[in-house]
Coordinates of C-alpha atoms in Angstrom, one line a residue:
Chain A
X1 CA -15.1 -15.5 1.0
X2 CA -12.4 -13.7 -1.0
X3 CA -13.6 -10.2 -1.5
X4 CA -13.2 -8.3 -4.8
X5 CA -12.1 -4.7 -4.2
X6 CA -12.3 -1.6 -6.4
X7 CA -9.7 1.2 -5.7
X8 CA -10.7 4.6 -7.3
X9 CA -8.0 7.3 -7.3
X10 CA -6.6 9.5 -10.1
X11 CA -3.1 8.8 -8.8
X12 CA -1.7 5.4 -10.0
X13 CA 0.9 5.7 -7.2
X14 CA -1.8 6.0 -4.5
X15 CA -3.7 3.1 -6.0
X16 CA -0.5 1.0 -5.8
X17 CA 0.0 2.1 -2.2
X18 CA -3.6 1.2 -1.2
X19 CA -3.4 -2.2 -3.0
X20 CA -0.2 -3.0 -1.1
X21 CA -1.8 -2.2 2.3
X22 CA -4.7 -4.5 1.4
X23 CA -2.3 -7.3 0.4
X24 CA -0.1 -6.9 3.5
X25 CA -3.2 -6.8 5.7
X26 CA -3.9 -10.4 4.8
X27 CA -6.9 -9.5 2.6
X28 CA -6.9 -12.3 0.0
X29 CA -8.7 -10.6 -2.8
X30 CA -10.4 -12.5 -5.6
X31 CA -10.0 -9.4 -7.8
X32 CA -8.5 -5.9 -7.3
X33 CA -10.0 -3.6 -9.8
X34 CA -8.7 0.0 -10.3
X35 CA -10.3 3.1 -11.7
X36 CA -8.9 6.6 -12.2
X37 CA -12.2 8.4 -11.7
X38 CA -15.9 8.0 -10.8
X39 CA -17.0 7.2 -14.4
X40 CA -14.5 4.4 -14.8
X41 CA -15.5 3.1 -11.3
X42 CA -19.2 3.0 -12.3
X43 CA -18.3 1.1 -15.4
X44 CA -16.5 -1.5 -13.3
X45 CA -19.3 -1.7 -10.8
X46 CA -21.9 -2.3 -13.5
X47 CA -20.0 -5.2 -15.1
X48 CA -18.3 -6.9 -12.2
X49 CA -19.3 -8.0 -8.7
X50 CA -17.4 -5.8 -6.1
X51 CA -17.5 -6.3 -2.4
X52 CA -15.7 -3.1 -1.3
X53 CA -14.9 0.3 -2.9
X54 CA -12.2 2.6 -1.7
X55 CA -12.3 6.1 -3.3
X56 CA -10.6 9.4 -3.4
X57 CA -12.7 12.6 -3.5
X58 CA -10.9 15.0 -5.9
X59 CA -10.9 13.4 -9.3
X60 CA -11.6 14.6 -12.8
X61 CA -15.1 13.9 -14.2
X62 CA -17.3 12.1 -11.7
X63 CA -15.6 12.9 -8.4
X64 CA -15.7 10.8 -5.2
X65 CA -18.5 12.6 -3.6
X66 CA -20.7 12.1 -6.7
X67 CA -19.6 8.5 -6.9
X68 CA -20.7 7.9 -3.3
X69 CA -24.1 9.5 -4.1
X70 CA -24.6 7.5 -7.3
X71 CA -23.7 4.2 -5.6
X72 CA -26.0 5.0 -2.7
X73 CA -28.9 5.8 -5.0
X74 CA -28.5 2.7 -7.1
X75 CA -30.5 -0.3 -5.8
X76 CA -28.1 -2.7 -7.5
X77 CA -25.0 -1.1 -5.9
X78 CA -26.1 0.4 -2.6
X79 CA -25.2 -2.6 -0.4
X80 CA -21.5 -2.3 -1.4
X81 CA -19.5 -0.6 1.4
X82 CA -17.6 2.5 0.3
X83 CA -14.6 3.9 2.2
X84 CA -13.4 7.4 1.3
X85 CA -9.7 8.0 1.4
X86 CA -9.0 11.7 1.1
X87 CA -6.7 14.6 2.1
X88 CA -9.8 16.6 3.2
X89 CA -10.0 16.2 6.9
X90 CA -12.5 18.9 7.6
X91 CA -15.4 17.8 9.9
X92 CA -18.0 19.0 7.5
X93 CA -16.6 17.0 4.5
X94 CA -16.3 13.9 6.6
X95 CA -19.9 14.3 7.9
X96 CA -21.2 15.0 4.4
X97 CA -19.7 11.9 2.9
X98 CA -20.9 9.7 5.8
X99 CA -24.4 11.2 5.3
X100 CA -24.3 10.5 1.6
X101 CA -23.6 6.8 2.4
X102 CA -19.9 6.2 2.8
X103 CA -19.2 3.6 5.5
X104 CA -15.8 4.8 6.4
X105 CA -13.5 7.8 6.0
X106 CA -9.7 7.7 6.2
X107 CA -7.7 11.0 5.9
X108 CA -4.4 11.2 4.1
X109 CA -1.6 11.0 5.4
X110 CA -2.3 7.7 7.1
X111 CA -0.2 4.9 8.5
X112 CA -0.9 1.7 6.5
X113 CA -2.1 0.1 9.8
X114 CA -4.8 2.9 10.2
X115 CA -6.2 2.0 6.8
X116 CA -6.1 -1.7 7.7
X117 CA -8.0 -1.1 11.0
X118 CA -10.7 0.9 9.3
X119 CA -11.1 -1.6 6.5
X120 CA -11.4 -4.4 9.0
X121 CA -14.2 -2.5 10.8
X122 CA -16.1 -1.8 7.6
X123 CA -15.8 -5.4 6.3
X124 CA -17.0 -6.8 9.7
X125 CA -20.0 -4.4 9.7
X126 CA -20.7 -5.5 6.1
X127 CA -20.6 -9.2 7.1
X128 CA -23.0 -8.5 10.0
X129 CA -25.4 -6.8 7.6
X130 CA -25.3 -9.7 5.2
X131 CA -25.9 -12.2 8.1
X132 CA -28.8 -10.2 9.4
X133 CA -30.0 -9.3 5.9
Chain B
X1 CA -7.0 36.4 10.2
X2 CA -5.6 36.5 6.7
X3 CA -7.5 38.2 3.9
X4 CA -8.0 34.9 2.0
X5 CA -11.7 34.2 1.8
X6 CA -12.4 31.0 3.9
X7 CA -9.1 31.1 5.7
X8 CA -9.6 31.2 9.4
X9 CA -6.1 31.5 10.7
X10 CA -3.5 34.2 11.3
X11 CA -0.6 34.3 8.8
X12 CA 1.8 32.7 11.4
X13 CA -0.7 29.9 11.9
X14 CA -1.0 29.3 8.2
X15 CA 2.8 29.2 8.0
X16 CA 3.0 26.7 10.9
X17 CA 0.2 24.6 9.4
X18 CA 2.0 24.3 6.1
X19 CA 5.2 23.1 7.8
X20 CA 3.3 20.7 10.0
X21 CA 1.4 19.2 7.1
X22 CA 4.5 18.8 5.0
X23 CA 6.5 17.1 7.9
X24 CA 3.5 14.8 8.7
X25 CA 3.1 13.7 5.1
X26 CA 6.8 13.2 4.6
X27 CA 7.1 11.1 7.8
X28 CA 3.9 9.1 7.6
X29 CA 3.7 8.2 3.9
X30 CA 7.3 8.5 2.7
X31 CA 9.3 7.7 5.8
X32 CA 11.4 10.8 5.2
X33 CA 12.8 12.7 8.2
X34 CA 14.1 16.3 8.5
X35 CA 17.8 16.6 8.6
X36 CA 17.9 19.4 11.2
X37 CA 19.3 22.1 9.0
X38 CA 17.1 24.9 7.9
X39 CA 17.1 26.7 4.6
X40 CA 15.7 30.0 3.5
X41 CA 13.2 29.6 0.7
X42 CA 14.9 30.8 -2.5
X43 CA 14.6 30.6 -6.3
X44 CA 14.7 27.0 -7.4
X45 CA 18.3 25.7 -7.8
X46 CA 19.0 23.7 -11.0
X47 CA 19.0 20.4 -9.2
X48 CA 15.4 20.7 -8.3
X49 CA 12.9 18.9 -10.5
X50 CA 10.0 20.5 -12.2
X51 CA 7.5 22.3 -9.9
X52 CA 4.2 20.6 -9.3
X53 CA 1.1 22.7 -8.8
X54 CA -2.3 22.1 -7.3
X55 CA -5.0 24.7 -7.6
X56 CA -8.0 24.9 -5.3
X57 CA -11.3 26.5 -5.4
X58 CA -14.5 26.6 -3.4
X59 CA -14.6 28.3 0.0
X60 CA -11.2 29.9 -0.9
X61 CA -9.1 30.0 -4.0
X62 CA -5.4 29.7 -4.7
X63 CA -2.6 27.4 -5.5
X64 CA 0.0 25.2 -3.9
X65 CA 3.4 24.7 -5.7
X66 CA 6.0 22.2 -4.6
X67 CA 9.5 21.4 -5.9
X68 CA 11.7 18.6 -4.7
X69 CA 15.4 17.9 -5.5
X70 CA 16.0 15.3 -8.1
X71 CA 17.4 12.6 -5.9
X72 CA 14.6 13.1 -3.4
X73 CA 11.8 12.4 -5.8
X74 CA 13.4 9.0 -6.5
X75 CA 13.9 8.2 -2.8
X76 CA 10.3 9.2 -2.0
X77 CA 8.9 7.1 -4.8
X78 CA 11.1 4.1 -3.8
X79 CA 9.8 4.4 -0.2
X80 CA 6.2 5.0 -1.1
X81 CA 6.0 2.2 -3.7
X82 CA 8.3 -0.2 -1.6
X83 CA 10.9 -0.5 -4.4
X84 CA 14.6 -0.1 -4.7
X85 CA 15.6 3.3 -6.0
X86 CA 17.1 1.7 -9.2
X87 CA 13.7 0.3 -10.0
X88 CA 11.9 3.6 -9.9
X89 CA 11.2 5.2 -13.4
X90 CA 10.6 8.8 -14.2
X91 CA 6.8 8.6 -14.5
X92 CA 6.6 6.9 -11.1
X93 CA 8.8 9.5 -9.4
X94 CA 6.6 12.3 -10.9
X95 CA 3.3 10.6 -9.8
X96 CA 4.6 10.3 -6.3
X97 CA 5.7 14.0 -6.1
X98 CA 2.2 14.9 -7.5
X99 CA 0.6 12.8 -4.7
X100 CA 2.9 14.4 -2.2
X101 CA 1.7 17.9 -3.4
X102 CA -1.9 16.8 -3.2
X103 CA -1.6 15.5 0.3
X104 CA 0.4 18.5 1.7
X105 CA -2.1 21.0 0.0
X106 CA -5.2 19.1 1.3
X107 CA -3.8 18.6 4.8
X108 CA -2.8 22.3 5.1
X109 CA -6.2 23.6 3.8
X110 CA -8.1 21.2 6.2
X111 CA -6.5 23.1 9.0
X112 CA -6.5 26.7 7.8
X113 CA -9.9 26.6 6.1
X114 CA -11.8 24.1 8.1
X115 CA -15.2 25.2 7.0
X116 CA -14.5 25.7 3.3
X117 CA -15.6 22.9 1.0
X118 CA -12.7 22.9 -1.5
X119 CA -12.0 21.1 -4.8
X120 CA -8.4 20.5 -5.6
X121 CA -7.2 20.2 -9.2
X122 CA -5.1 17.3 -10.4
X123 CA -1.5 18.2 -9.7
X124 CA 0.3 19.3 -12.9
X125 CA 3.6 20.9 -14.0
X126 CA 3.6 24.5 -12.8
X127 CA 6.4 26.3 -14.5
X128 CA 6.2 29.9 -15.4
X129 CA 3.3 30.7 -13.0
X130 CA 3.9 33.9 -11.1
X131 CA 2.7 33.8 -7.5
X132 CA -0.1 36.2 -6.6
X133 CA -2.3 37.1 -3.7
X134 CA -1.2 36.2 -0.3
X135 CA 1.9 34.0 -0.5
X136 CA 3.5 31.6 2.1
X137 CA 6.8 30.0 1.4
X138 CA 8.8 27.3 3.2
X139 CA 11.8 25.1 2.5
X140 CA 12.8 21.8 4.2
X141 CA 16.1 20.0 4.3
X142 CA 15.4 16.3 4.6
X143 CA 17.5 13.2 5.0
X144 CA 17.2 12.4 1.3
X145 CA 17.0 15.9 -0.3
X146 CA 15.3 19.2 -0.2
X147 CA 11.7 20.5 -0.6
X148 CA 10.5 24.0 -1.5
X149 CA 6.8 24.9 -1.1
X150 CA 4.6 27.9 -1.9
X151 CA 1.0 28.4 -0.9
X152 CA -1.0 31.2 -2.4
X153 CA -4.5 32.5 -1.6
X154 CA -6.1 34.5 -4.3
X155 CA -8.6 37.3 -3.6
X156 CA -11.8 37.6 -5.5
X157 CA -11.4 40.1 -8.3
Chain C
X1 CA 8.9 -25.0 33.9
X2 CA 11.9 -22.8 34.1
X3 CA 11.4 -19.7 32.0
X4 CA 14.4 -18.6 30.0
X5 CA 15.3 -15.0 29.6
X6 CA 17.3 -14.0 26.5
X7 CA 18.9 -10.6 26.9
X8 CA 19.2 -8.4 23.8
X9 CA 21.9 -5.9 24.5
X10 CA 22.4 -2.5 22.9
X11 CA 23.4 -2.8 19.2
X12 CA 22.5 -6.5 19.4
X13 CA 19.8 -8.9 18.1
X14 CA 18.6 -12.3 19.1
X15 CA 16.4 -15.0 17.6
X16 CA 14.9 -17.7 19.8
X17 CA 13.1 -20.9 18.9
X18 CA 12.5 -21.9 22.5
X19 CA 8.8 -21.4 23.3
X20 CA 9.5 -21.0 27.0
X21 CA 11.8 -18.1 26.4
X22 CA 11.4 -14.3 26.7
X23 CA 13.5 -11.8 24.7
X24 CA 14.1 -8.7 26.7
X25 CA 16.0 -5.5 26.1
X26 CA 16.6 -2.7 28.7
X27 CA 16.7 1.0 28.7
X28 CA 15.6 2.0 25.3
X29 CA 16.0 5.8 25.0
X30 CA 16.3 7.1 21.4
X31 CA 17.2 3.6 20.4
X32 CA 14.5 1.4 18.8
X33 CA 13.6 -2.2 19.5
X34 CA 11.8 -4.2 16.7
X35 CA 10.3 -7.4 17.9
X36 CA 8.8 -10.1 15.6
X37 CA 6.9 -13.2 16.5
X38 CA 5.6 -16.0 14.4
X39 CA 2.9 -17.6 16.6
X40 CA 2.6 -20.7 14.6
X41 CA 6.3 -21.5 14.3
X42 CA 6.8 -20.2 17.9
X43 CA 9.8 -18.2 16.8
X44 CA 10.7 -14.7 18.0
X45 CA 13.3 -12.2 17.3
X46 CA 14.3 -8.8 18.6
X47 CA 16.8 -6.1 17.6
X48 CA 17.9 -3.1 19.7
X49 CA 19.6 -0.6 17.3
X50 CA 21.0 2.8 18.0
X51 CA 21.1 4.6 14.7
X52 CA 19.0 4.7 11.5
X53 CA 21.5 4.6 8.7
X54 CA 24.9 2.8 8.4
X55 CA 26.1 5.6 6.1
X56 CA 26.7 7.6 9.3
X57 CA 29.6 5.2 10.1
X58 CA 30.3 2.5 7.5
X59 CA 33.3 1.2 9.5
X60 CA 31.2 0.5 12.6
X61 CA 28.4 -1.0 10.5
X62 CA 30.8 -3.6 9.2
X63 CA 31.9 -4.6 12.7
X64 CA 28.5 -4.2 14.4
X65 CA 25.6 -4.4 11.9
X66 CA 23.1 -4.5 14.7
X67 CA 23.9 -1.0 15.6
X68 CA 22.1 0.4 12.6
X69 CA 18.5 -0.1 11.4
X70 CA 19.4 -0.5 7.7
X71 CA 22.0 -3.2 8.3
X72 CA 20.5 -4.9 11.4
X73 CA 16.8 -5.3 10.5
X74 CA 17.4 -7.1 7.2
X75 CA 19.8 -9.5 8.9
X76 CA 17.3 -10.2 11.6
X77 CA 14.5 -10.8 9.0
X78 CA 16.8 -13.3 7.2
X79 CA 17.7 -15.1 10.4
X80 CA 14.0 -15.4 11.4
X81 CA 13.2 -16.8 7.9
X82 CA 16.1 -19.2 8.2
X83 CA 14.8 -20.4 11.5
X84 CA 11.4 -21.2 9.9
X85 CA 9.3 -18.0 10.5
X86 CA 7.0 -16.8 7.7
X87 CA 6.5 -13.2 6.8
X88 CA 2.7 -13.5 6.4
X89 CA 2.3 -14.9 10.0
X90 CA 4.7 -12.5 11.6
X91 CA 3.4 -10.0 14.2
X92 CA 5.6 -7.0 14.5
X93 CA 6.1 -4.6 17.4
X94 CA 8.1 -1.4 17.8
X95 CA 9.2 0.5 20.8
X96 CA 11.6 3.3 21.8
X97 CA 12.6 6.3 19.6
X98 CA 12.3 8.7 22.5
X99 CA 13.5 12.2 22.3
X100 CA 16.4 12.2 24.8
X101 CA 19.5 14.2 25.2
X102 CA 22.4 12.1 24.3
X103 CA 26.0 12.5 23.3
X104 CA 25.5 11.4 19.7
X105 CA 24.3 14.9 18.9
X106 CA 22.3 13.7 15.9
X107 CA 19.1 15.7 15.1
X108 CA 15.9 14.0 16.4
X109 CA 17.7 10.7 16.4
X110 CA 14.7 9.0 18.2
X111 CA 12.3 9.9 15.4
X112 CA 14.8 9.1 12.7
X113 CA 15.3 5.7 14.3
X114 CA 11.6 5.1 14.3
X115 CA 11.1 6.2 10.7
X116 CA 14.0 3.9 9.6
X117 CA 12.2 0.9 11.1
X118 CA 8.9 1.9 9.5
X119 CA 10.5 2.2 6.1
X120 CA 12.4 -1.0 6.2
X121 CA 9.3 -3.0 7.5
X122 CA 7.0 -1.4 4.8
X123 CA 9.6 -2.4 2.1
X124 CA 9.9 -5.9 3.6
X125 CA 6.1 -6.3 3.4
X126 CA 5.4 -6.2 7.1
X127 CA 2.8 -4.0 8.9
X128 CA 3.1 -3.1 12.5
X129 CA 0.8 -4.8 15.0
X130 CA 1.6 -2.4 17.9
X131 CA 4.0 0.3 18.8
X132 CA 4.9 2.5 21.7
X133 CA 7.3 5.2 20.5
X134 CA 8.3 8.8 21.1
X135 CA 8.0 10.7 24.3
X136 CA 11.0 11.4 26.5
X137 CA 11.2 8.4 28.8
X138 CA 13.2 5.2 28.7
X139 CA 11.6 1.9 28.1
X140 CA 12.3 -1.8 28.8
X141 CA 10.5 -4.2 26.5
X142 CA 10.1 -7.9 26.3
X143 CA 8.6 -10.5 23.9
X144 CA 7.2 -13.7 25.4
X145 CA 7.4 -16.5 22.9
X146 CA 4.7 -18.7 24.5
X147 CA 1.9 -16.3 23.7
X148 CA 3.5 -13.5 21.7
X149 CA 2.9 -10.9 24.4
X150 CA 4.9 -7.7 23.9
X151 CA 5.4 -6.0 27.3
X152 CA 6.6 -2.4 27.9
X153 CA 7.9 -1.0 31.2
X154 CA 8.7 2.6 31.7
X155 CA 9.4 4.6 34.9
X156 CA 6.4 6.8 34.7
X157 CA 3.8 4.2 33.7
X158 CA 2.5 0.8 34.7
X159 CA 3.6 -2.2 32.7
X160 CA 1.5 -2.5 29.6
X161 CA 0.9 -5.0 26.7
X162 CA 0.6 -4.0 23.1

């Protein structure tokens, strides 16, 4: 299955970087949507099927933390794995986001290979859930 | 401990954390290395681009300002976006410096204020803002240019 | 079967299309070895370069392009492509970049060599499958074409595979 991916970050440069990592990791995407904040991300999620969300935390409007909460609370969306990509490496922020429903957390700065490894884990776990589900 | 609310390090540790965060971000995301010379932080020389500023609030408050030399922003953008330097346009170079500021600020605060939940503003042009509160400065000479940084912690009025 | 060893010298690079061959380079200090393997085409290549940037000595770069990351790595990638390797299938390994005292007197040359490889590979669209870099010791590394194993030997540690 070719996954469709949504990258949420207010920096176009960071979105381009993450997209390149996905492409070089051999993830053949059916679609790669991009959104600059949580509001735009929700609009994409409500109109298009998405298999994986990667989101920053600090964004204008609906931030990444709120986005994770909203996705988790929505029956239509809560099966979509969300990976947080943020500069905030504090234990309590990481724990809070994972508690809210994020399936992975990558701290910036990161090597492209670190993001690839974390995404592979999250995608495999999501496949397992689907098979069991 | 510094007087900045939420900051859990001594001033020398804050200074070291700022340097470590900047070097780590430069090396990991931009493939930029230090050139081995050191430079005293000083007023921005004309060849530096516009300063970029990130403000933060939450467990502690303050701002982080960064300036990079003109040629360096272009090299950083080319490396980050995997392009040739000639292909990089001005908005791309400026977005990349903004992302650099965001990463260095976030990585430093994660170390010096590990229990503070902080919100960082979107990086924006920061000319004409006078530093206040507790101020840390550093300057780096890299293989493709120079960086000047300033981290401020504001006290509650 | 007689296994063939192809030695990659200092400031040198080799490409091999013989699947019973092993590319090997000795005594990497601050130098870096980049090894690439296409498991389907059974093609491998390795470079052992000494300095990150040919602008340090353009004259030498002309005569010995393998000495520098920015001249050597692109030529190696071209040669691998010409031999039939494909970027998407390529597995990439890095080793070396130690912090050693040497006569070159360049600041942190090991780290700069390592970052030069990372930059060039990222720009060429290649992620790194495994790396063993930094530290202070010397390394000998080999790439076995038959199974793509990248082996590292260093004085203080047991032989290991990435």
